[in-house]
PDB file of C-alpha atoms in Angstrom:
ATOM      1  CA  UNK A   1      12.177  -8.715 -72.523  1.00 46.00           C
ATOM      2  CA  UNK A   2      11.202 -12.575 -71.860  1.00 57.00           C
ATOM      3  CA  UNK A   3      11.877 -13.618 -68.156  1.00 66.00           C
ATOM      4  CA  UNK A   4      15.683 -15.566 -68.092  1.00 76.00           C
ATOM      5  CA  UNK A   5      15.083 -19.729 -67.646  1.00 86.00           C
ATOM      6  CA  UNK A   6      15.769 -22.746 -68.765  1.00 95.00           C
ATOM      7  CA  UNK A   7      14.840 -25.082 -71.299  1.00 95.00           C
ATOM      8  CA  UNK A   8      14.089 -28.060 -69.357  1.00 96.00           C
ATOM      9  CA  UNK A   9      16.650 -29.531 -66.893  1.00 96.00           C
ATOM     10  CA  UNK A  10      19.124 -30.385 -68.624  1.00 97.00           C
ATOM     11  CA  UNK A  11      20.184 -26.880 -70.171  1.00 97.00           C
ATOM     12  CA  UNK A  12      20.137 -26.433 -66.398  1.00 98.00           C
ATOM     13  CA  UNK A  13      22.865 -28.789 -65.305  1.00 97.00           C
ATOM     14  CA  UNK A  14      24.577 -28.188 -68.643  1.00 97.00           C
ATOM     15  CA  UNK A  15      25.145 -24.317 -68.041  1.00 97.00           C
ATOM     16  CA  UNK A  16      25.855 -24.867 -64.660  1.00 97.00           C
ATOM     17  CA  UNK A  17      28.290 -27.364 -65.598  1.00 96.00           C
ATOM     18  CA  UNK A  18      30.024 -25.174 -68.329  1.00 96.00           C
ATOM     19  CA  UNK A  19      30.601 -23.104 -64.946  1.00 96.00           C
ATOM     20  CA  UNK A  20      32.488 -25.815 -62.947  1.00 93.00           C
ATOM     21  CA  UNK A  21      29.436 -26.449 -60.910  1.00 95.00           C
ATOM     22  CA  UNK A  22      28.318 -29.954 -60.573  1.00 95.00           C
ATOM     23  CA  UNK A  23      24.361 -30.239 -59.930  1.00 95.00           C
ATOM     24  CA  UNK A  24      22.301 -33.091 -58.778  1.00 94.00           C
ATOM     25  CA  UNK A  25      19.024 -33.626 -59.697  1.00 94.00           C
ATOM     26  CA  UNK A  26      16.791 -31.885 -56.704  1.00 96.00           C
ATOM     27  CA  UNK A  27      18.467 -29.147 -56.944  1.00 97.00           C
ATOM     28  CA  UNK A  28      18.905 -28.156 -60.733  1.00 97.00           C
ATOM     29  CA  UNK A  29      14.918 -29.075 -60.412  1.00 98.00           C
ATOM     30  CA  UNK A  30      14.454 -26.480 -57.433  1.00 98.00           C
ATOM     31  CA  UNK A  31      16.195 -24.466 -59.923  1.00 98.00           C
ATOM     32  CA  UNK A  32      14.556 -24.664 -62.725  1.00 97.00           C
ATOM     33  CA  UNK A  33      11.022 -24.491 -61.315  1.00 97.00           C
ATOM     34  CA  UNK A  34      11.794 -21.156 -59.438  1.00 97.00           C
ATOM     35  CA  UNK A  35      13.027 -19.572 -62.813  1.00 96.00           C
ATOM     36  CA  UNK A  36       9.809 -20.975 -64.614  1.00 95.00           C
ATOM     37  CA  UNK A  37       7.365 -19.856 -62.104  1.00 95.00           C
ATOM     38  CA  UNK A  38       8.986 -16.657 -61.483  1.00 93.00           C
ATOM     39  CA  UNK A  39       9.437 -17.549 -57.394  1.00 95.00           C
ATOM     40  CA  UNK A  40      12.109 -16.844 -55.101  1.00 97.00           C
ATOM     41  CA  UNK A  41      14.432 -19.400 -54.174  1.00 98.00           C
ATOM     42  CA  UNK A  42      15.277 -20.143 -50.474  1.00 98.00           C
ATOM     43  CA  UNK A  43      18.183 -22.499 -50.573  1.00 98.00           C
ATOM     44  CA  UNK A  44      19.406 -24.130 -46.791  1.00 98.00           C
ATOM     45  CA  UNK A  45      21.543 -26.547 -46.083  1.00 95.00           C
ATOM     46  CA  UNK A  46      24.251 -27.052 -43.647  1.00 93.00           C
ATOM     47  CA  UNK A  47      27.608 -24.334 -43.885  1.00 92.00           C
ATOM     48  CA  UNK A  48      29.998 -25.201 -46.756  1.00 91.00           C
ATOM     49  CA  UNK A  49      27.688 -27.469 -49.601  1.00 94.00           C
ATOM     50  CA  UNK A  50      27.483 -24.557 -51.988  1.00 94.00           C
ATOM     51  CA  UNK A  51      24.635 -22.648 -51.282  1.00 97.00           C
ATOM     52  CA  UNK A  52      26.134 -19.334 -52.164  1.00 97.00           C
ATOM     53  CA  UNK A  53      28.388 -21.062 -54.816  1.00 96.00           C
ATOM     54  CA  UNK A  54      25.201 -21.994 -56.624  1.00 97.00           C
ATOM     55  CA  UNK A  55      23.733 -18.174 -56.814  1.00 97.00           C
ATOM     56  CA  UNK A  56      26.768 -17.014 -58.369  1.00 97.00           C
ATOM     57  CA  UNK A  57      26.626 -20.010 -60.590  1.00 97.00           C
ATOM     58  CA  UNK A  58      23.169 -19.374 -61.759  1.00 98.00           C
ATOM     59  CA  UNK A  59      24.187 -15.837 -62.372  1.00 97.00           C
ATOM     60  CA  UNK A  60      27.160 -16.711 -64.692  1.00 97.00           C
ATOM     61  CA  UNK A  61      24.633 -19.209 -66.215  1.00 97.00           C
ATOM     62  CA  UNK A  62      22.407 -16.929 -67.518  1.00 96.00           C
ATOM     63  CA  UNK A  63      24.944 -14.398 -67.965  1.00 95.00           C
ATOM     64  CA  UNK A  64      23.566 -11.826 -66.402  1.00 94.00           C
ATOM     65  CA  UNK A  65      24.676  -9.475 -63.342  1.00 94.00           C
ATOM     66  CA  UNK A  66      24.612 -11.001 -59.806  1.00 96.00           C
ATOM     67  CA  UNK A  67      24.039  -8.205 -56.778  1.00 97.00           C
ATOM     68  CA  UNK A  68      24.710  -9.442 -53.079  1.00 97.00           C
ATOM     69  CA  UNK A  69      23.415  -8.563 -49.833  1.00 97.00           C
ATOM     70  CA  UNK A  70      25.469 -10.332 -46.856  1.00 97.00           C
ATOM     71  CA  UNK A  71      23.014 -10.598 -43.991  1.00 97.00           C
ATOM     72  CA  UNK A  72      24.321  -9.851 -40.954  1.00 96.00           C
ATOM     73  CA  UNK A  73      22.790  -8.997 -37.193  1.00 95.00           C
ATOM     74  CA  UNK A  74      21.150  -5.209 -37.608  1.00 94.00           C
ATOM     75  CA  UNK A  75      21.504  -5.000 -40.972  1.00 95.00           C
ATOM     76  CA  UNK A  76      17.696  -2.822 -41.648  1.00 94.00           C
ATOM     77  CA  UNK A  77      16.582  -0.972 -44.740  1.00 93.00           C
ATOM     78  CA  UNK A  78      19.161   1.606 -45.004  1.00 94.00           C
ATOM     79  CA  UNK A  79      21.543  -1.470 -45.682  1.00 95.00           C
ATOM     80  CA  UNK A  80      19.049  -3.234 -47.701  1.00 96.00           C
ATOM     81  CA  UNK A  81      16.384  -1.592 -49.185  1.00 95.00           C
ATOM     82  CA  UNK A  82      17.745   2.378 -49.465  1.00 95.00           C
ATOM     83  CA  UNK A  83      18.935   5.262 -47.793  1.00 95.00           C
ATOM     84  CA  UNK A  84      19.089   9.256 -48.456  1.00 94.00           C
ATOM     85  CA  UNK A  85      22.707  10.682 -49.314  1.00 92.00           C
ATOM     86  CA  UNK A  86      22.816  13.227 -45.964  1.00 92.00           C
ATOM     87  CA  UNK A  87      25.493  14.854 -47.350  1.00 92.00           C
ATOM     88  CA  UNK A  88      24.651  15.994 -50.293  1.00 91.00           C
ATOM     89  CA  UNK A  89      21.296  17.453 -47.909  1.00 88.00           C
ATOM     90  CA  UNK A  90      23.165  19.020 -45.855  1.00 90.00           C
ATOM     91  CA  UNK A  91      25.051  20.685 -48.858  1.00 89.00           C
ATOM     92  CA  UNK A  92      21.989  21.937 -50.621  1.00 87.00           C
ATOM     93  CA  UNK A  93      20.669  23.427 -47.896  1.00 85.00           C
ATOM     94  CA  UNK A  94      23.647  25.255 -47.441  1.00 85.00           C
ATOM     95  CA  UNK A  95      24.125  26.104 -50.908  1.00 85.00           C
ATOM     96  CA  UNK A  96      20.225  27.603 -50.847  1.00 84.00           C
ATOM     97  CA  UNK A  97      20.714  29.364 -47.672  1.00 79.00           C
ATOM     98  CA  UNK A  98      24.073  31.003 -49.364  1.00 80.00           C
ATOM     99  CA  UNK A  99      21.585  32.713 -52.057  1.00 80.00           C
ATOM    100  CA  UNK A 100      19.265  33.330 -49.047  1.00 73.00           C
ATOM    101  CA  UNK A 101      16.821  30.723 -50.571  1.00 73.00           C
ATOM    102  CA  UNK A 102      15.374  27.539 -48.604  1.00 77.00           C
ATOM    103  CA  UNK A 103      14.309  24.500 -49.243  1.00 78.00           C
ATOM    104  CA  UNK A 104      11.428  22.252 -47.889  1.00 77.00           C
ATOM    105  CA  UNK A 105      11.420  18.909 -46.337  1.00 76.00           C
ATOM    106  CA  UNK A 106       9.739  17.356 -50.655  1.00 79.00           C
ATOM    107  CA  UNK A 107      12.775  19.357 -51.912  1.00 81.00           C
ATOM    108  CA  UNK A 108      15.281  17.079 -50.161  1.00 87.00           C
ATOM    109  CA  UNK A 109      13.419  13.895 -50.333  1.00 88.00           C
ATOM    110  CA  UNK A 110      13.989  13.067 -53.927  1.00 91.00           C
ATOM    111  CA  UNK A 111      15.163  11.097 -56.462  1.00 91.00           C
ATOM    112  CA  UNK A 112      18.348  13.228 -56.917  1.00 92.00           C
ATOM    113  CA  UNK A 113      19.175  12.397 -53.130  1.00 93.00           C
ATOM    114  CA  UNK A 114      17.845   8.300 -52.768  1.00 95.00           C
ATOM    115  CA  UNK A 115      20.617   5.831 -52.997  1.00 95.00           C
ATOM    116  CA  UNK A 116      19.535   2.202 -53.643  1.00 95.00           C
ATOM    117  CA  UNK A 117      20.807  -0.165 -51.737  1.00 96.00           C
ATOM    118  CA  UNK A 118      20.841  -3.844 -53.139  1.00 96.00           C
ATOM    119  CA  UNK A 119      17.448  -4.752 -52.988  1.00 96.00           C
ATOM    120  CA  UNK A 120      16.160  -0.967 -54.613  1.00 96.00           C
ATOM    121  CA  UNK A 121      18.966  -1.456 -57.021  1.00 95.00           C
ATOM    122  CA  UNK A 122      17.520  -5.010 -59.005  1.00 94.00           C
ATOM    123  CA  UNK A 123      13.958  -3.326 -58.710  1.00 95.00           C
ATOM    124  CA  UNK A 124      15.017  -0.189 -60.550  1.00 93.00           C
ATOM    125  CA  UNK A 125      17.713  -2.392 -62.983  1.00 91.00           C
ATOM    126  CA  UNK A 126      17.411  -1.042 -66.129  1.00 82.00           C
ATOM    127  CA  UNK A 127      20.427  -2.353 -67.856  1.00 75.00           C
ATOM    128  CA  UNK A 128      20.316  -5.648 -70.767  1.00 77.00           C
ATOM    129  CA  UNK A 129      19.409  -8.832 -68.579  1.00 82.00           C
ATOM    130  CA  UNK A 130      17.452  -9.494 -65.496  1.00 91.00           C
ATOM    131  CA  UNK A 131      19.910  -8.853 -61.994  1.00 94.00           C
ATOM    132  CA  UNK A 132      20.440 -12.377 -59.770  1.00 97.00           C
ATOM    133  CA  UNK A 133      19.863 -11.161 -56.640  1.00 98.00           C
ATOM    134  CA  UNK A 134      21.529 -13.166 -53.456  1.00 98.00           C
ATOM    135  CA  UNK A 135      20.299 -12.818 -49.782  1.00 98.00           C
ATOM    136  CA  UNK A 136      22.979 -14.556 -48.148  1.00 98.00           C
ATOM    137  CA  UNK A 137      22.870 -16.255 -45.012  1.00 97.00           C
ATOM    138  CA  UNK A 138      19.342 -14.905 -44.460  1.00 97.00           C
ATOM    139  CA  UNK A 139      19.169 -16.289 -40.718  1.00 96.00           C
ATOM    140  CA  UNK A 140      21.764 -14.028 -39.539  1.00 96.00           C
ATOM    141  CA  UNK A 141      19.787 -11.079 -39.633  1.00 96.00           C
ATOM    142  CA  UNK A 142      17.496 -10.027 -37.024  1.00 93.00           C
ATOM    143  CA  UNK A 143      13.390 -11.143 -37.581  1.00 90.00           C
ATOM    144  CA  UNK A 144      12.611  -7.607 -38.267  1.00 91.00           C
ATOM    145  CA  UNK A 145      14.320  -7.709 -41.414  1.00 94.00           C
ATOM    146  CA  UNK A 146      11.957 -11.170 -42.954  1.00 93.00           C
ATOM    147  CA  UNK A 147       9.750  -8.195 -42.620  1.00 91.00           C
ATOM    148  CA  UNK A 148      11.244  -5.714 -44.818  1.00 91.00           C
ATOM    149  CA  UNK A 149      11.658  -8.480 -47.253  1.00 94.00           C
ATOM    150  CA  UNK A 150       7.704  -9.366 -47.618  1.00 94.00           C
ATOM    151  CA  UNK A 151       6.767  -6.762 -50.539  1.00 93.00           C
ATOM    152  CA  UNK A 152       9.756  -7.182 -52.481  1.00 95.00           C
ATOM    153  CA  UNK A 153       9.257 -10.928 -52.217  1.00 95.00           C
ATOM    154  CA  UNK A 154       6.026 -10.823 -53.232  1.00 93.00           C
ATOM    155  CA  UNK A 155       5.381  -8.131 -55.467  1.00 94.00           C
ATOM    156  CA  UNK A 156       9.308  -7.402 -56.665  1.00 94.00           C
ATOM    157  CA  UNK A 157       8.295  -4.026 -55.412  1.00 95.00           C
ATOM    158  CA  UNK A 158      10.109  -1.355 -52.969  1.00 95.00           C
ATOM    159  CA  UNK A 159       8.219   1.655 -50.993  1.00 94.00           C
ATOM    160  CA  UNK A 160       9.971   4.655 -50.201  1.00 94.00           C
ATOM    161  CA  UNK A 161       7.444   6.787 -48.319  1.00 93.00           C
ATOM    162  CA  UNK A 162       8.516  10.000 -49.475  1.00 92.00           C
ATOM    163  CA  UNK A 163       8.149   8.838 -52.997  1.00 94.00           C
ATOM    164  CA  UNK A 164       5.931   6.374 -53.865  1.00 94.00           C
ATOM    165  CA  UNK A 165       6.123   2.798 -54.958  1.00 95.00           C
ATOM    166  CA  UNK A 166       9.298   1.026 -57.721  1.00 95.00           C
ATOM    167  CA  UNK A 167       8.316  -1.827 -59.039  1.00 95.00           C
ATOM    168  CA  UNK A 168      10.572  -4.111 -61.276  1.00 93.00           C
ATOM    169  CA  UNK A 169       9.979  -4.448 -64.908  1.00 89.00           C
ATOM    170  CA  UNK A 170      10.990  -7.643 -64.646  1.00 88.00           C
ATOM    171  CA  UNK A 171      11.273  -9.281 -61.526  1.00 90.00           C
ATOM    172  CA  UNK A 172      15.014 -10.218 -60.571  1.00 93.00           C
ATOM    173  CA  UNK A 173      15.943 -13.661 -59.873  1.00 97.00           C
ATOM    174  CA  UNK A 174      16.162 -13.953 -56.181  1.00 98.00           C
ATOM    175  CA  UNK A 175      17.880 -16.650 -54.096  1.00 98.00           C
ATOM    176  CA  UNK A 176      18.194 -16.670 -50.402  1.00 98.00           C
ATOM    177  CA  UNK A 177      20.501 -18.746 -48.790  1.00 98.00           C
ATOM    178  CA  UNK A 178      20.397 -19.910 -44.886  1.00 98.00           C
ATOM    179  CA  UNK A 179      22.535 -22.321 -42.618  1.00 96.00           C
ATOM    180  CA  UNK A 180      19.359 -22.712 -40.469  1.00 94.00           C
ATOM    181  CA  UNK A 181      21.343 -21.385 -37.179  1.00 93.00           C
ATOM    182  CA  UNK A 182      17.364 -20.127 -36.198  1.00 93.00           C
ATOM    183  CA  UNK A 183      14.014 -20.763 -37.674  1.00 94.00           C
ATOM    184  CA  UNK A 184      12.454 -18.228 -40.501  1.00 95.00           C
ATOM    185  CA  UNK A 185       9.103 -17.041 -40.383  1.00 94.00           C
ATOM    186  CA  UNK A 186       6.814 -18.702 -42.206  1.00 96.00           C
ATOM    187  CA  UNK A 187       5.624 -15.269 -44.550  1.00 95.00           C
ATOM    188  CA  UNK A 188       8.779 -15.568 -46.352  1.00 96.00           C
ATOM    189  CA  UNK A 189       9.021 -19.315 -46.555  1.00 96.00           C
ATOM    190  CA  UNK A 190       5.249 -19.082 -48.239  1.00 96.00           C
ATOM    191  CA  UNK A 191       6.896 -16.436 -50.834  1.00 96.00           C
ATOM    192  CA  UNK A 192       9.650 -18.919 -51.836  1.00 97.00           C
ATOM    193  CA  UNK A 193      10.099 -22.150 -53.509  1.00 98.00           C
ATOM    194  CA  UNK A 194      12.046 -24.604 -51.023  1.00 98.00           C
ATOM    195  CA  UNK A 195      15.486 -26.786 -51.317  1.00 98.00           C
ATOM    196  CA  UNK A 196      17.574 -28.428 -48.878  1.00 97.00           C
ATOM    197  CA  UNK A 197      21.102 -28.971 -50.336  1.00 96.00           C
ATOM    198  CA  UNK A 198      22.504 -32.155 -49.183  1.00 94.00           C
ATOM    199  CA  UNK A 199      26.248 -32.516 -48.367  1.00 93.00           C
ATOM    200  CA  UNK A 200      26.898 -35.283 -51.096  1.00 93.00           C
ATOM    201  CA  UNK A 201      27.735 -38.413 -50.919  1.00 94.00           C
ATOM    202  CA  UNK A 202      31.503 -39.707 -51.698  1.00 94.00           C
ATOM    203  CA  UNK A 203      31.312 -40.535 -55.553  1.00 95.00           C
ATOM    204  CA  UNK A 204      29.596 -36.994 -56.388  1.00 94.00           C
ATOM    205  CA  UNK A 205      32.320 -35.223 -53.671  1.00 95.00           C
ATOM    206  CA  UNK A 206      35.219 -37.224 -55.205  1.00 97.00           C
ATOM    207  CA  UNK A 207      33.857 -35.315 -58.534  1.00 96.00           C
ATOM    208  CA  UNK A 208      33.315 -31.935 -57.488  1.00 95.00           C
ATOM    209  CA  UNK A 209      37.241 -32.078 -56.004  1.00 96.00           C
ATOM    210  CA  UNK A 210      38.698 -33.108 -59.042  1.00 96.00           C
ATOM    211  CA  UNK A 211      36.523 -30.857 -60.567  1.00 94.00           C
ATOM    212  CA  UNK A 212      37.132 -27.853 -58.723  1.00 94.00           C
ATOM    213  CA  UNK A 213      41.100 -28.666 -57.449  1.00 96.00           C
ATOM    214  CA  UNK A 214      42.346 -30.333 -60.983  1.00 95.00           C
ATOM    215  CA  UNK A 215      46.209 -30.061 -59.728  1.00 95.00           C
ATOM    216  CA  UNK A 216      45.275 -32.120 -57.002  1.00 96.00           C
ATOM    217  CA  UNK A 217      45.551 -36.059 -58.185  1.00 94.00           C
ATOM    218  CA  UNK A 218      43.467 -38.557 -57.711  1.00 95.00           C
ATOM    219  CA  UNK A 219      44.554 -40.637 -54.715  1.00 96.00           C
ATOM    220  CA  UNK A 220      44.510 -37.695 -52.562  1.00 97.00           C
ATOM    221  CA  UNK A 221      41.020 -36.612 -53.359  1.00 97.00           C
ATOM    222  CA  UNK A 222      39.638 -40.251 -52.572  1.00 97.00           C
ATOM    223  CA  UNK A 223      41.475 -40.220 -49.361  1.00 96.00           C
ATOM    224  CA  UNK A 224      40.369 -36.471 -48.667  1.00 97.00           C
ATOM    225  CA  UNK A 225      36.927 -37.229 -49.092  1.00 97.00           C
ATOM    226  CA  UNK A 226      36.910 -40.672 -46.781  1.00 96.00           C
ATOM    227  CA  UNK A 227      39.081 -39.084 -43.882  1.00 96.00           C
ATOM    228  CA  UNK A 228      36.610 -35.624 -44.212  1.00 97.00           C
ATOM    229  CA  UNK A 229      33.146 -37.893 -44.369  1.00 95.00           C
ATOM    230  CA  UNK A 230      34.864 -39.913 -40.948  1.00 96.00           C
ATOM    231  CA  UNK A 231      35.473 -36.363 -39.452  1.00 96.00           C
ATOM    232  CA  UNK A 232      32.093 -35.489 -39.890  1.00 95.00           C
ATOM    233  CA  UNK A 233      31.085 -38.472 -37.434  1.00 94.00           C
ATOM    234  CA  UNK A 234      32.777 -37.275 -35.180  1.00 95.00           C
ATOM    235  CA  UNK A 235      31.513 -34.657 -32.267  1.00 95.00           C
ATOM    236  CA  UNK A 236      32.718 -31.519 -33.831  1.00 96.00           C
ATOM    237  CA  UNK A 237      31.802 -27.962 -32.746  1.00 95.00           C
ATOM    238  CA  UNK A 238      32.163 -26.844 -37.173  1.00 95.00           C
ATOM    239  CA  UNK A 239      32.019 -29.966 -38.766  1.00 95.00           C
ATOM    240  CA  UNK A 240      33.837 -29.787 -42.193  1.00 95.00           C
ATOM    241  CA  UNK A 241      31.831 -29.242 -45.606  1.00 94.00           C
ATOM    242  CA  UNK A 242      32.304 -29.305 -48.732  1.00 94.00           C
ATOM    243  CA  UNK A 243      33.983 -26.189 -49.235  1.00 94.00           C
ATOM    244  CA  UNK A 244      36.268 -26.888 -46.536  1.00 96.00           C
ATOM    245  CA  UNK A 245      37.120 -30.109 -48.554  1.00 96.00           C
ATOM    246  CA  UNK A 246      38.139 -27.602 -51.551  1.00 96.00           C
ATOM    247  CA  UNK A 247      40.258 -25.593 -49.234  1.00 97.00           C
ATOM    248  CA  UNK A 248      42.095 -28.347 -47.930  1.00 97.00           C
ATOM    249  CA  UNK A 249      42.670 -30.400 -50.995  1.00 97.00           C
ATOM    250  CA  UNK A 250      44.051 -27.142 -52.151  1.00 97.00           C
ATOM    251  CA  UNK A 251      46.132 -26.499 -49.516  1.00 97.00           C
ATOM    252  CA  UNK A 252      47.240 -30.522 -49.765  1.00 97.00           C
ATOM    253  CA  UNK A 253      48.320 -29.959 -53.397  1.00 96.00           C
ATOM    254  CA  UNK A 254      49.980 -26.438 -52.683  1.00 96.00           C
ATOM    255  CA  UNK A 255      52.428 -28.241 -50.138  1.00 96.00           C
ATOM    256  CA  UNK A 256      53.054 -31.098 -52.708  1.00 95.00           C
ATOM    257  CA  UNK A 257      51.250 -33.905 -51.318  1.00 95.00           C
ATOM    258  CA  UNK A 258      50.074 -36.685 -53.197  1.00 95.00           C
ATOM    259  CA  UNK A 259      48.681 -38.747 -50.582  1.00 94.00           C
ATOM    260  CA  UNK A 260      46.965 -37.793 -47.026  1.00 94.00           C
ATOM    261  CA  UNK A 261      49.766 -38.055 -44.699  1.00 92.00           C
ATOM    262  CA  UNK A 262      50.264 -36.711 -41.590  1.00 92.00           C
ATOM    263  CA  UNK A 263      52.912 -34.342 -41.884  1.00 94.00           C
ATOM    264  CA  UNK A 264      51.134 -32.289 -44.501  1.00 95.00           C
ATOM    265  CA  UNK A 265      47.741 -32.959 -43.064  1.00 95.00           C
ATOM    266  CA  UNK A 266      48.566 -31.484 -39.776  1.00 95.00           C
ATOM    267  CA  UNK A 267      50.213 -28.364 -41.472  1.00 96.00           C
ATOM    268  CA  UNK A 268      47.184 -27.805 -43.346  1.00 97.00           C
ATOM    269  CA  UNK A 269      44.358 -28.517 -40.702  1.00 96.00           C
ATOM    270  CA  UNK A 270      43.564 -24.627 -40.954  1.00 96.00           C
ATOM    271  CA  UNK A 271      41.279 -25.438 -43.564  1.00 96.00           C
ATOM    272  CA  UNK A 272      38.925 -28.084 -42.353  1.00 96.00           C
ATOM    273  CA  UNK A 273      39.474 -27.704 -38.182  1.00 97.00           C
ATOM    274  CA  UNK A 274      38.129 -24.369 -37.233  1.00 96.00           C
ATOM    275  CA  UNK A 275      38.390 -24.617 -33.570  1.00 97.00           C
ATOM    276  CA  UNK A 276      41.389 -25.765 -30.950  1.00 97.00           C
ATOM    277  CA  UNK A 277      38.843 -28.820 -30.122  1.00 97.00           C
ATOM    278  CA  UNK A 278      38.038 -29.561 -33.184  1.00 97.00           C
ATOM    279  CA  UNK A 279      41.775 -29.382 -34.389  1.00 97.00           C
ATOM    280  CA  UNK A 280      42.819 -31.366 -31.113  1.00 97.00           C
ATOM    281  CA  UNK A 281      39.943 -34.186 -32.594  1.00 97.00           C
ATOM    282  CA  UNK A 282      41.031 -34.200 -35.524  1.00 96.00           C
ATOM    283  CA  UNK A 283      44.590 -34.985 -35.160  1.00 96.00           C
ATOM    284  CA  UNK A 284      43.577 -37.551 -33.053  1.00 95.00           C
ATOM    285  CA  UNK A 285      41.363 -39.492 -36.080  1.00 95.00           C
ATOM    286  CA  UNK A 286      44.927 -38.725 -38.020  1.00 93.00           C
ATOM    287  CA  UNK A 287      46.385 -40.362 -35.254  1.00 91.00           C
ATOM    288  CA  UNK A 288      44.419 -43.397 -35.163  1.00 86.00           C
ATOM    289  CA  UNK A 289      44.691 -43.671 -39.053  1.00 77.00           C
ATOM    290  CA  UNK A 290      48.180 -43.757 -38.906  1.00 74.00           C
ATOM    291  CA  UNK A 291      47.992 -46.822 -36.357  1.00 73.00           C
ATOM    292  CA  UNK A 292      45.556 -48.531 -38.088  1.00 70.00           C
ATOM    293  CA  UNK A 293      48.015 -48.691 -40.890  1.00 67.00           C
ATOM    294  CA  UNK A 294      50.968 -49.405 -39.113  1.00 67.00           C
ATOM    295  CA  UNK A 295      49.385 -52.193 -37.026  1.00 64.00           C
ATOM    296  CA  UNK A 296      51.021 -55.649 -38.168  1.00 59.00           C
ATOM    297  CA  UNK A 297      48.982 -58.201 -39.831  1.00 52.00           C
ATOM    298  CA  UNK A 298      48.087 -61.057 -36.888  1.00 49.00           C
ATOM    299  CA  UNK A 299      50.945 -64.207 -37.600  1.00 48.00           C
ATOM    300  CA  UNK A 300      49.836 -67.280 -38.768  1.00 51.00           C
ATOM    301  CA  UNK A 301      48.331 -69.912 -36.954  1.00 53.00           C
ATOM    302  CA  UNK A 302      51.752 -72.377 -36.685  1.00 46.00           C
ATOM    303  CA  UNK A 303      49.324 -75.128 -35.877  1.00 47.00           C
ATOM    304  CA  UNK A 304      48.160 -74.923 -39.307  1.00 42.00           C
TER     305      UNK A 304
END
């Protein structure tokens, strides 16, 4: 079966579109390059601009199935890669000793007792389609792990020691997403194409809210958007992004609002402030809002 792609870019933003996800132009070409030239795709930006939003996207795109690993700190190959079902072991040996057999170390080690973990999973996918495959938040794991990545990266290939060598028959689709919280090494950046994902700029976030929050009218997005790109300025410890914009637009409509006011605002600041400092600066650009637009035009020169 043909690799999945795209015809040219597009199809790209088209079928991305059909799935409520609004591309611009770098990336749907980041996209469609990696798909073309069969590369992973390493996808960083800052927390919240649809990174992770934009795997799943590409998965529903091509209609095909989308398999997630969630980096975290530790996370090695028994998380990743594969691991051997102990249990069931354990219970053949004792079901050999019972019929005073034994077994050897090569009669445990085999396929019967491997269990794939995400990665070993799209490399032995046999199923219609080729498997999206998402490394999330890639810099949360520990270096050792880059490591572990390097011959699936580069050969779509998994080694289990006792066994021998899986390669794909068709290389999965891989994206890796990081929030940049540490460097990555540069063997894995070689292995992958590249894209920074901008937070957008107003227009495009005005259209991705009404877009993505359609109860939501329109007044309330536009003020959304300028009061969230302000709070960004300011010296926040989780400055909000664009999914944080969703959340709170949602949680704006939800209580009924149809403008940003304070009341509702401040009962909603769960979604965009995600710290007591940041909540305690954000009121305070509410604050200064709400005098800006209560201050009383200066009089008229009388002189005049």
């Amino acid at each position: 079966m043909d690799q999945p792609g795209f015809a040219d870019l597009a199809d790209v933003v088209g079928r991305f579109d059909a799935q409520d996800y609004l591309l611009d132009e770098g990336t749907a070409s980041a996209i469609y390059l990696a798909l073309a030239l069969g590369r992973p795709l390493l996808l960083e930006g800052e927390p919240g601009v649809g990174k992770t939003t934009a795997a799943k996207a590409l998965a529903a795109a091509l209609d095909t199935t989308l398999i997630r690993l969630q980096c975290y700190e530790g996370l090695g190959a028994g998380e990743a890669l594969y691991d051997w079902n102990y249990q069931r072991q354990l219970l053949a040996i004792r079901m050999a000793e019972s019929r005073a057999g034994r077994l050897d170390e090569s009669d445990l080690f085999t396929e019967e007792f491997l269990l794939p973990r995400p990665i070993l999973q799209c490399v032995r996918h046999r199923g219609t389609g080729t498997p999206v495959l998402l490394v999330d938040e890639i810099d949360r794991a520990d270096d050792e792990f880059e490591a572990l990545l390097l011959e699936f990266l580069g050969e779509s290939s998994v080694t289990v020691p006792e066994l021998g060598t899986f390669t794909a028959e068709r290389p999965p689709v891989v994206v890796l997403t990081s929030n940049r919280s540490r460097d990555l090494h540069d063997a894995l950046r070689r292995r992958c194409l590249y894209h920074w994902i901008e937070y957008p700029k107003p227009e495009r976030a005005v259209a991705i809210l009404r877009r993505t929050v359609p109860e939501a009218n329109t007044a309330l997005i536009a003020q959304v958007t300028e009061f969230v790109g302000d709070a960004r300025g300011l010296d926040l410890d989780k400055p909000p992004g664009l999914a944080e914009s969703i959340d709170w637009v949602s949680a704006l409509a939800a209580l009924g609002a149809t403008e940003l006011s304070r009341v509702e605002a401040v009962a909603s600041l769960g979604a965009i402030a995600k710290t007591p400092d940041d909540r305690d600066s954000i009121i305070a650009l509410l604050d200064d809002g709400e005098r800006d637009r209560a201050a009383p035009c200066s009089a008229p020169d009388a002189t005049r």
